[in-house]
Amino acid sequence: MTDFLMRVAGLNVAVRSVYDRIAQQSADYLLPSAGFDKDAAKADIVVDVSQADIDHEREIGEPGDWSDPYLETLAVFRRIAEVAPGYRRLVFHGATLEYQGKAYIFTAPSGTGKTTHIRLWKQVFGDRVGIINGDKPILKVDDSADDGDFCGGVGAGRGLRGRATVTAYGTPWAGKERWQRNVNAPVAGICVVTRARQGSRKLDNESASTCTVFMDDDGVANTCERIDAVEAMPLILQQTYMPSGPSEAADTLDLLDMVLREVPIYRLSCTISEAAVKASAGAMVE
């Protein structure tokens, strides 16, 4: 049994785990612990993992020979994701980089190429690009510019209708590459990544006028264009963790509505090329 305290996305999380893998995975986020009971009394989120929680992850997850220590990391993640909307936070599926002090998130179904795309950003821009998280950042949606120690509470997300800031945070859940840093940055754009279709070598005049376009070495057009909230909503919704509780689910939808109003959303059609980076950076970076 391993007890520890960590700070993720500005929230203190007290954890009692069966195995020590999750504590090791969360090393960059650990705080000094006074013991589980004392930590839990002051924490925003309390996670006490049981074998039943681990078994549940095995039942609902993809088939495979998954170890209990690995499944426990998912159980801790799920507990945080389930209650995060009550603290104005969303768990999102996307590779997130930092460039010129701002965060850019590339999202797509697994295997579409978002991780490859941020690797290409590193190739093109070098040390000017930092990776915040390779798979599951947490987005904080706040109606003030102050990113201090806000503690929300269940229901805090509902009713937000003013201007907001959206901030991306690194987390210990970072995909197989384990690209993560315990940092945060304001989100300047979210980009839905798609693969350029075979034969995408010519654009009509209307498409060319609304897209940022770069051709790769094979003459295939890599395009990036901003899309409106109506078109973006289903694409962003399917990449957002949806809690099982009705109150938390309602908070999630309210927070997503604010994200879509405050953060530009783009669609990138690309090949594996530097042209893809030029298209996405050209469209999103001011």
GROMACS .gro file of C-alpha atoms in nm:
model
  286
    1MET     CA    1   0.000   0.000   0.000
    2THR     CA    2   0.133   0.345  -0.099
    3ASP     CA    3   0.001   0.677   0.031
    4PHE     CA    4   0.097   1.002  -0.134
    5LEU     CA    5  -0.016   1.357  -0.203
    6MET     CA    6   0.013   1.524  -0.542
    7ARG     CA    7  -0.091   1.848  -0.707
    8VAL     CA    8  -0.242   1.816  -1.052
    9ALA     CA    9  -0.390   2.107  -1.246
   10GLY     CA   10  -0.388   2.319  -0.931
   11LEU     CA   11  -0.576   2.061  -0.724
   12ASN     CA   12  -0.438   1.867  -0.428
   13VAL     CA   13  -0.509   1.496  -0.462
   14ALA     CA   14  -0.461   1.253  -0.173
   15VAL     CA   15  -0.408   0.896  -0.292
   16ARG     CA   16  -0.401   0.561  -0.119
   17SER     CA   17  -0.294   0.302  -0.375
   18VAL     CA   18  -0.245  -0.072  -0.367
   19TYR     CA   19   0.073  -0.060  -0.577
   20ASP     CA   20   0.353   0.194  -0.603
   21ARG     CA   21   0.351   0.237  -0.982
   22ILE     CA   22   0.109   0.531  -0.973
   23ALA     CA   23   0.325   0.717  -0.720
   24GLN     CA   24   0.631   0.662  -0.939
   25GLN     CA   25   0.441   0.777  -1.247
   26SER     CA   26   0.334   1.092  -1.059
   27ALA     CA   27   0.683   1.178  -0.932
   28ASP     CA   28   0.689   1.523  -1.094
   29TYR     CA   29   0.362   1.617  -0.920
   30LEU     CA   30   0.425   1.495  -0.564
   31LEU     CA   31   0.390   1.713  -0.255
   32PRO     CA   32   0.516   1.639   0.097
   33SER     CA   33   0.271   1.399   0.259
   34ALA     CA   34   0.156   1.404   0.621
   35GLY     CA   35  -0.008   1.061   0.585
   36PHE     CA   36  -0.324   0.968   0.403
   37ASP     CA   37  -0.574   1.068   0.674
   38LYS     CA   38  -0.422   1.415   0.721
   39ASP     CA   39  -0.376   1.463   0.349
   40ALA     CA   40  -0.736   1.359   0.281
   41ALA     CA   41  -0.872   1.607   0.534
   42LYS     CA   42  -0.729   1.899   0.335
   43ALA     CA   43  -0.722   1.766  -0.022
   44ASP     CA   44  -0.957   1.873  -0.300
   45ILE     CA   45  -0.985   1.514  -0.428
   46VAL     CA   46  -0.941   1.190  -0.233
   47VAL     CA   47  -0.868   0.863  -0.409
   48ASP     CA   48  -0.866   0.539  -0.208
   49VAL     CA   49  -0.813   0.260  -0.460
   50SER     CA   50  -0.945  -0.091  -0.394
   51GLN     CA   51  -0.897  -0.415  -0.582
   52ALA     CA   52  -1.256  -0.378  -0.699
   53ASP     CA   53  -1.161  -0.049  -0.871
   54ILE     CA   54  -0.873  -0.225  -1.047
   55ASP     CA   55  -1.097  -0.512  -1.154
   56HIS     CA   56  -1.351  -0.262  -1.288
   57GLU     CA   57  -1.088  -0.108  -1.514
   58ARG     CA   58  -1.013  -0.454  -1.653
   59GLU     CA   59  -1.384  -0.516  -1.718
   60ILE     CA   60  -1.451  -0.192  -1.902
   61GLY     CA   61  -1.118  -0.152  -2.083
   62GLU     CA   62  -0.982  -0.291  -2.404
   63PRO     CA   63  -0.902  -0.663  -2.399
   64GLY     CA   64  -0.543  -0.737  -2.310
   65ASP     CA   65  -0.307  -0.880  -2.055
   66TRP     CA   66  -0.299  -0.564  -1.843
   67SER     CA   67  -0.124  -0.573  -1.508
   68ASP     CA   68  -0.296  -0.464  -1.188
   69PRO     CA   69  -0.041  -0.184  -1.124
   70TYR     CA   70  -0.111  -0.038  -1.469
   71LEU     CA   71  -0.487  -0.065  -1.428
   72GLU     CA   72  -0.459   0.111  -1.094
   73THR     CA   73  -0.310   0.414  -1.270
   74LEU     CA   74  -0.627   0.425  -1.481
   75ALA     CA   75  -0.845   0.396  -1.170
   76VAL     CA   76  -0.677   0.699  -1.015
   77PHE     CA   77  -0.711   0.889  -1.341
   78ARG     CA   78  -1.081   0.803  -1.364
   79ARG     CA   79  -1.152   0.923  -1.011
   80ILE     CA   80  -0.994   1.260  -1.086
   81ALA     CA   81  -1.169   1.287  -1.422
   82GLU     CA   82  -1.509   1.207  -1.270
   83VAL     CA   83  -1.501   1.498  -1.024
   84ALA     CA   84  -1.282   1.748  -1.214
   85PRO     CA   85  -1.571   1.940  -1.376
   86GLY     CA   86  -1.691   2.046  -1.030
   87TYR     CA   87  -1.363   2.234  -1.004
   88ARG     CA   88  -1.391   2.390  -1.351
   89ARG     CA   89  -1.159   2.137  -1.507
   90LEU     CA   90  -1.191   1.893  -1.796
   91VAL     CA   91  -0.980   1.591  -1.887
   92PHE     CA   92  -0.909   1.613  -2.258
   93HIS     CA   93  -0.754   1.373  -2.508
   94GLY     CA   94  -0.489   1.555  -2.704
   95ALA     CA   95  -0.118   1.612  -2.753
   96THR     CA   96  -0.034   1.953  -2.610
   97LEU     CA   97   0.268   2.167  -2.682
   98GLU     CA   98   0.388   2.507  -2.565
   99TYR     CA   99   0.517   2.763  -2.813
  100GLN     CA  100   0.590   3.128  -2.738
  101GLY     CA  101   0.424   3.094  -2.399
  102LYS     CA  102   0.096   2.955  -2.528
  103ALA     CA  103  -0.050   2.606  -2.547
  104TYR     CA  104  -0.167   2.442  -2.868
  105ILE     CA  105  -0.360   2.115  -2.850
  106PHE     CA  106  -0.374   1.860  -3.131
  107THR     CA  107  -0.655   1.611  -3.096
  108ALA     CA  108  -0.774   1.314  -3.299
  109PRO     CA  109  -0.873   0.952  -3.248
  110SER     CA  110  -0.581   0.736  -3.142
  111GLY     CA  111  -0.357   0.641  -3.433
  112THR     CA  112  -0.443   0.941  -3.650
  113GLY     CA  113  -0.109   1.112  -3.605
  114LYS     CA  114  -0.134   1.382  -3.336
  115THR     CA  115   0.177   1.256  -3.157
  116THR     CA  116   0.368   1.249  -3.484
  117HIS     CA  117   0.258   1.606  -3.550
  118ILE     CA  118   0.398   1.750  -3.227
  119ARG     CA  119   0.719   1.553  -3.291
  120LEU     CA  120   0.738   1.739  -3.623
  121TRP     CA  121   0.688   2.070  -3.441
  122LYS     CA  122   0.993   1.985  -3.230
  123GLN     CA  123   1.182   1.902  -3.549
  124VAL     CA  124   1.092   2.233  -3.713
  125PHE     CA  125   1.109   2.471  -3.416
  126GLY     CA  126   1.358   2.289  -3.194
  127ASP     CA  127   1.392   2.407  -2.834
  128ARG     CA  128   1.135   2.681  -2.890
  129VAL     CA  129   0.871   2.410  -2.851
  130GLY     CA  130   0.804   2.237  -2.519
  131ILE     CA  131   0.566   1.944  -2.475
  132ILE     CA  132   0.315   1.990  -2.193
  133ASN     CA  133   0.145   1.652  -2.228
  134GLY     CA  134   0.136   1.384  -2.494
  135ASP     CA  135  -0.210   1.241  -2.433
  136LYS     CA  136  -0.432   1.360  -2.146
  137PRO     CA  137  -0.392   1.722  -2.037
  138ILE     CA  138  -0.637   1.881  -1.798
  139LEU     CA  139  -0.802   2.205  -1.908
  140LYS     CA  140  -0.898   2.460  -1.645
  141VAL     CA  141  -1.179   2.694  -1.744
  142ASP     CA  142  -1.192   3.001  -1.522
  143ASP     CA  143  -1.391   3.321  -1.544
  144SER     CA  144  -1.106   3.523  -1.397
  145ALA     CA  145  -0.746   3.581  -1.508
  146ASP     CA  146  -0.619   3.475  -1.166
  147ASP     CA  147  -0.480   3.120  -1.175
  148GLY     CA  148  -0.431   3.094  -0.801
  149ASP     CA  149  -0.548   2.830  -0.558
  150PHE     CA  150  -0.912   2.833  -0.660
  151CYS     CA  151  -1.117   2.553  -0.507
  152GLY     CA  152  -1.448   2.510  -0.676
  153GLY     CA  153  -1.668   2.237  -0.538
  154VAL     CA  154  -1.935   2.032  -0.708
  155GLY     CA  155  -2.148   2.243  -0.937
  156ALA     CA  156  -1.896   2.524  -0.973
  157GLY     CA  157  -1.892   2.484  -1.349
  158ARG     CA  158  -2.261   2.548  -1.415
  159GLY     CA  159  -2.377   2.895  -1.489
  160LEU     CA  160  -2.045   3.032  -1.619
  161ARG     CA  161  -2.135   3.273  -1.895
  162GLY     CA  162  -1.875   3.552  -1.890
  163ARG     CA  163  -1.532   3.580  -2.044
  164ALA     CA  164  -1.300   3.299  -1.945
  165THR     CA  165  -0.943   3.183  -1.954
  166VAL     CA  166  -0.865   2.828  -2.062
  167THR     CA  167  -0.538   2.683  -1.933
  168ALA     CA  168  -0.377   2.350  -2.025
  169TYR     CA  169  -0.195   2.157  -1.752
  170GLY     CA  170   0.041   1.865  -1.776
  171THR     CA  171  -0.062   1.545  -1.597
  172PRO     CA  172   0.103   1.212  -1.512
  173TRP     CA  173  -0.110   1.043  -1.780
  174ALA     CA  174   0.086   1.111  -2.095
  175GLY     CA  175   0.059   0.817  -2.335
  176LYS     CA  176   0.316   0.556  -2.424
  177GLU     CA  177   0.583   0.818  -2.498
  178ARG     CA  178   0.538   0.961  -2.145
  179TRP     CA  179   0.576   1.314  -2.272
  180GLN     CA  180   0.470   1.538  -1.987
  181ARG     CA  181   0.583   1.831  -1.776
  182ASN     CA  182   0.432   1.976  -1.461
  183VAL     CA  183   0.366   2.313  -1.626
  184ASN     CA  184   0.070   2.505  -1.763
  185ALA     CA  185   0.002   2.760  -2.036
  186PRO     CA  186  -0.301   2.947  -2.172
  187VAL     CA  187  -0.465   2.766  -2.462
  188ALA     CA  188  -0.439   2.960  -2.788
  189GLY     CA  189  -0.584   2.695  -3.018
  190ILE     CA  190  -0.719   2.340  -3.047
  191CYS     CA  191  -0.657   2.160  -3.374
  192VAL     CA  192  -0.842   1.850  -3.497
  193VAL     CA  193  -0.593   1.644  -3.698
  194THR     CA  194  -0.704   1.448  -4.004
  195ARG     CA  195  -0.504   1.273  -4.273
  196ALA     CA  196  -0.485   1.438  -4.610
  197ARG     CA  197  -0.677   1.233  -4.864
  198GLN     CA  198  -0.498   1.073  -5.153
  199GLY     CA  199  -0.523   1.306  -5.445
  200SER     CA  200  -0.539   1.622  -5.227
  201ARG     CA  201  -0.318   1.804  -5.474
  202LYS     CA  202  -0.543   2.087  -5.587
  203LEU     CA  203  -0.769   2.331  -5.405
  204ASP     CA  204  -1.048   2.533  -5.553
  205ASN     CA  205  -1.029   2.912  -5.514
  206GLU     CA  206  -1.281   2.923  -5.227
  207SER     CA  207  -1.095   2.659  -5.023
  208ALA     CA  208  -0.759   2.822  -5.086
  209SER     CA  209  -0.890   3.157  -4.961
  210THR     CA  210  -1.007   3.020  -4.623
  211CYS     CA  211  -0.720   2.776  -4.551
  212THR     CA  212  -0.356   2.809  -4.469
  213VAL     CA  213  -0.199   2.584  -4.732
  214PHE     CA  214   0.147   2.434  -4.777
  215MET     CA  215   0.239   2.165  -5.025
  216ASP     CA  216   0.457   1.873  -4.918
  217ASP     CA  217   0.743   1.736  -5.129
  218ASP     CA  218   0.500   1.510  -5.314
  219GLY     CA  219   0.272   1.798  -5.406
  220VAL     CA  220  -0.001   1.708  -5.157
  221ALA     CA  221  -0.183   2.003  -5.000
  222ASN     CA  222  -0.157   2.035  -4.621
  223THR     CA  223  -0.438   2.265  -4.508
  224CYS     CA  224  -0.544   2.420  -4.179
  225GLU     CA  225  -0.860   2.623  -4.135
  226ARG     CA  226  -1.061   2.760  -3.847
  227ILE     CA  227  -1.402   2.602  -3.796
  228ASP     CA  228  -1.703   2.739  -3.613
  229ALA     CA  229  -1.841   2.614  -3.280
  230VAL     CA  230  -2.130   2.424  -3.436
  231GLU     CA  231  -1.896   2.216  -3.648
  232ALA     CA  232  -1.636   2.186  -3.373
  233MET     CA  233  -1.866   2.075  -3.089
  234PRO     CA  234  -1.907   1.704  -3.182
  235LEU     CA  235  -1.538   1.676  -3.269
  236ILE     CA  236  -1.428   1.824  -2.935
  237LEU     CA  237  -1.696   1.646  -2.734
  238GLN     CA  238  -1.578   1.301  -2.841
  239GLN     CA  239  -1.227   1.382  -2.716
  240THR     CA  240  -1.347   1.504  -2.374
  241TYR     CA  241  -1.390   1.275  -2.073
  242MET     CA  242  -1.760   1.259  -1.990
  243PRO     CA  243  -1.829   1.176  -1.622
  244SER     CA  244  -2.090   0.921  -1.531
  245GLY     CA  245  -2.268   1.146  -1.280
  246PRO     CA  246  -2.546   1.366  -1.425
  247SER     CA  247  -2.436   1.677  -1.235
  248GLU     CA  248  -2.073   1.641  -1.344
  249ALA     CA  249  -2.183   1.566  -1.702
  250ALA     CA  250  -2.388   1.886  -1.704
  251ASP     CA  251  -2.087   2.080  -1.573
  252THR     CA  252  -1.877   1.929  -1.851
  253LEU     CA  253  -2.114   2.050  -2.121
  254ASP     CA  254  -2.125   2.399  -1.973
  255LEU     CA  255  -1.747   2.415  -1.957
  256LEU     CA  256  -1.713   2.286  -2.313
  257ASP     CA  257  -1.951   2.556  -2.430
  258MET     CA  258  -1.717   2.813  -2.277
  259VAL     CA  259  -1.409   2.650  -2.429
  260LEU     CA  260  -1.568   2.667  -2.773
  261ARG     CA  261  -1.648   3.037  -2.724
  262GLU     CA  262  -1.304   3.131  -2.597
  263VAL     CA  263  -1.061   2.907  -2.787
  264PRO     CA  264  -1.024   2.901  -3.167
  265ILE     CA  265  -1.079   2.553  -3.312
  266TYR     CA  266  -0.904   2.442  -3.631
  267ARG     CA  267  -0.907   2.143  -3.864
  268LEU     CA  268  -0.575   2.025  -4.007
  269SER     CA  269  -0.562   1.794  -4.307
  270CYS     CA  270  -0.204   1.681  -4.333
  271THR     CA  271   0.063   1.438  -4.435
  272ILE     CA  272   0.367   1.344  -4.227
  273SER     CA  273   0.575   1.640  -4.339
  274GLU     CA  274   0.712   1.978  -4.243
  275ALA     CA  275   0.436   2.122  -4.461
  276ALA     CA  276   0.188   2.005  -4.197
  277VAL     CA  277   0.367   2.209  -3.930
  278LYS     CA  278   0.384   2.514  -4.155
  279ALA     CA  279   0.010   2.488  -4.220
  280SER     CA  280  -0.094   2.447  -3.855
  281ALA     CA  281   0.150   2.706  -3.720
  282GLY     CA  282   0.063   2.947  -3.999
  283ALA     CA  283  -0.306   2.925  -3.914
  284MET     CA  284  -0.290   2.920  -3.534
  285VAL     CA  285   0.010   3.124  -3.424
  286GLU     CA  286  -0.034   3.500  -3.430
   0.00000   0.00000   0.00000
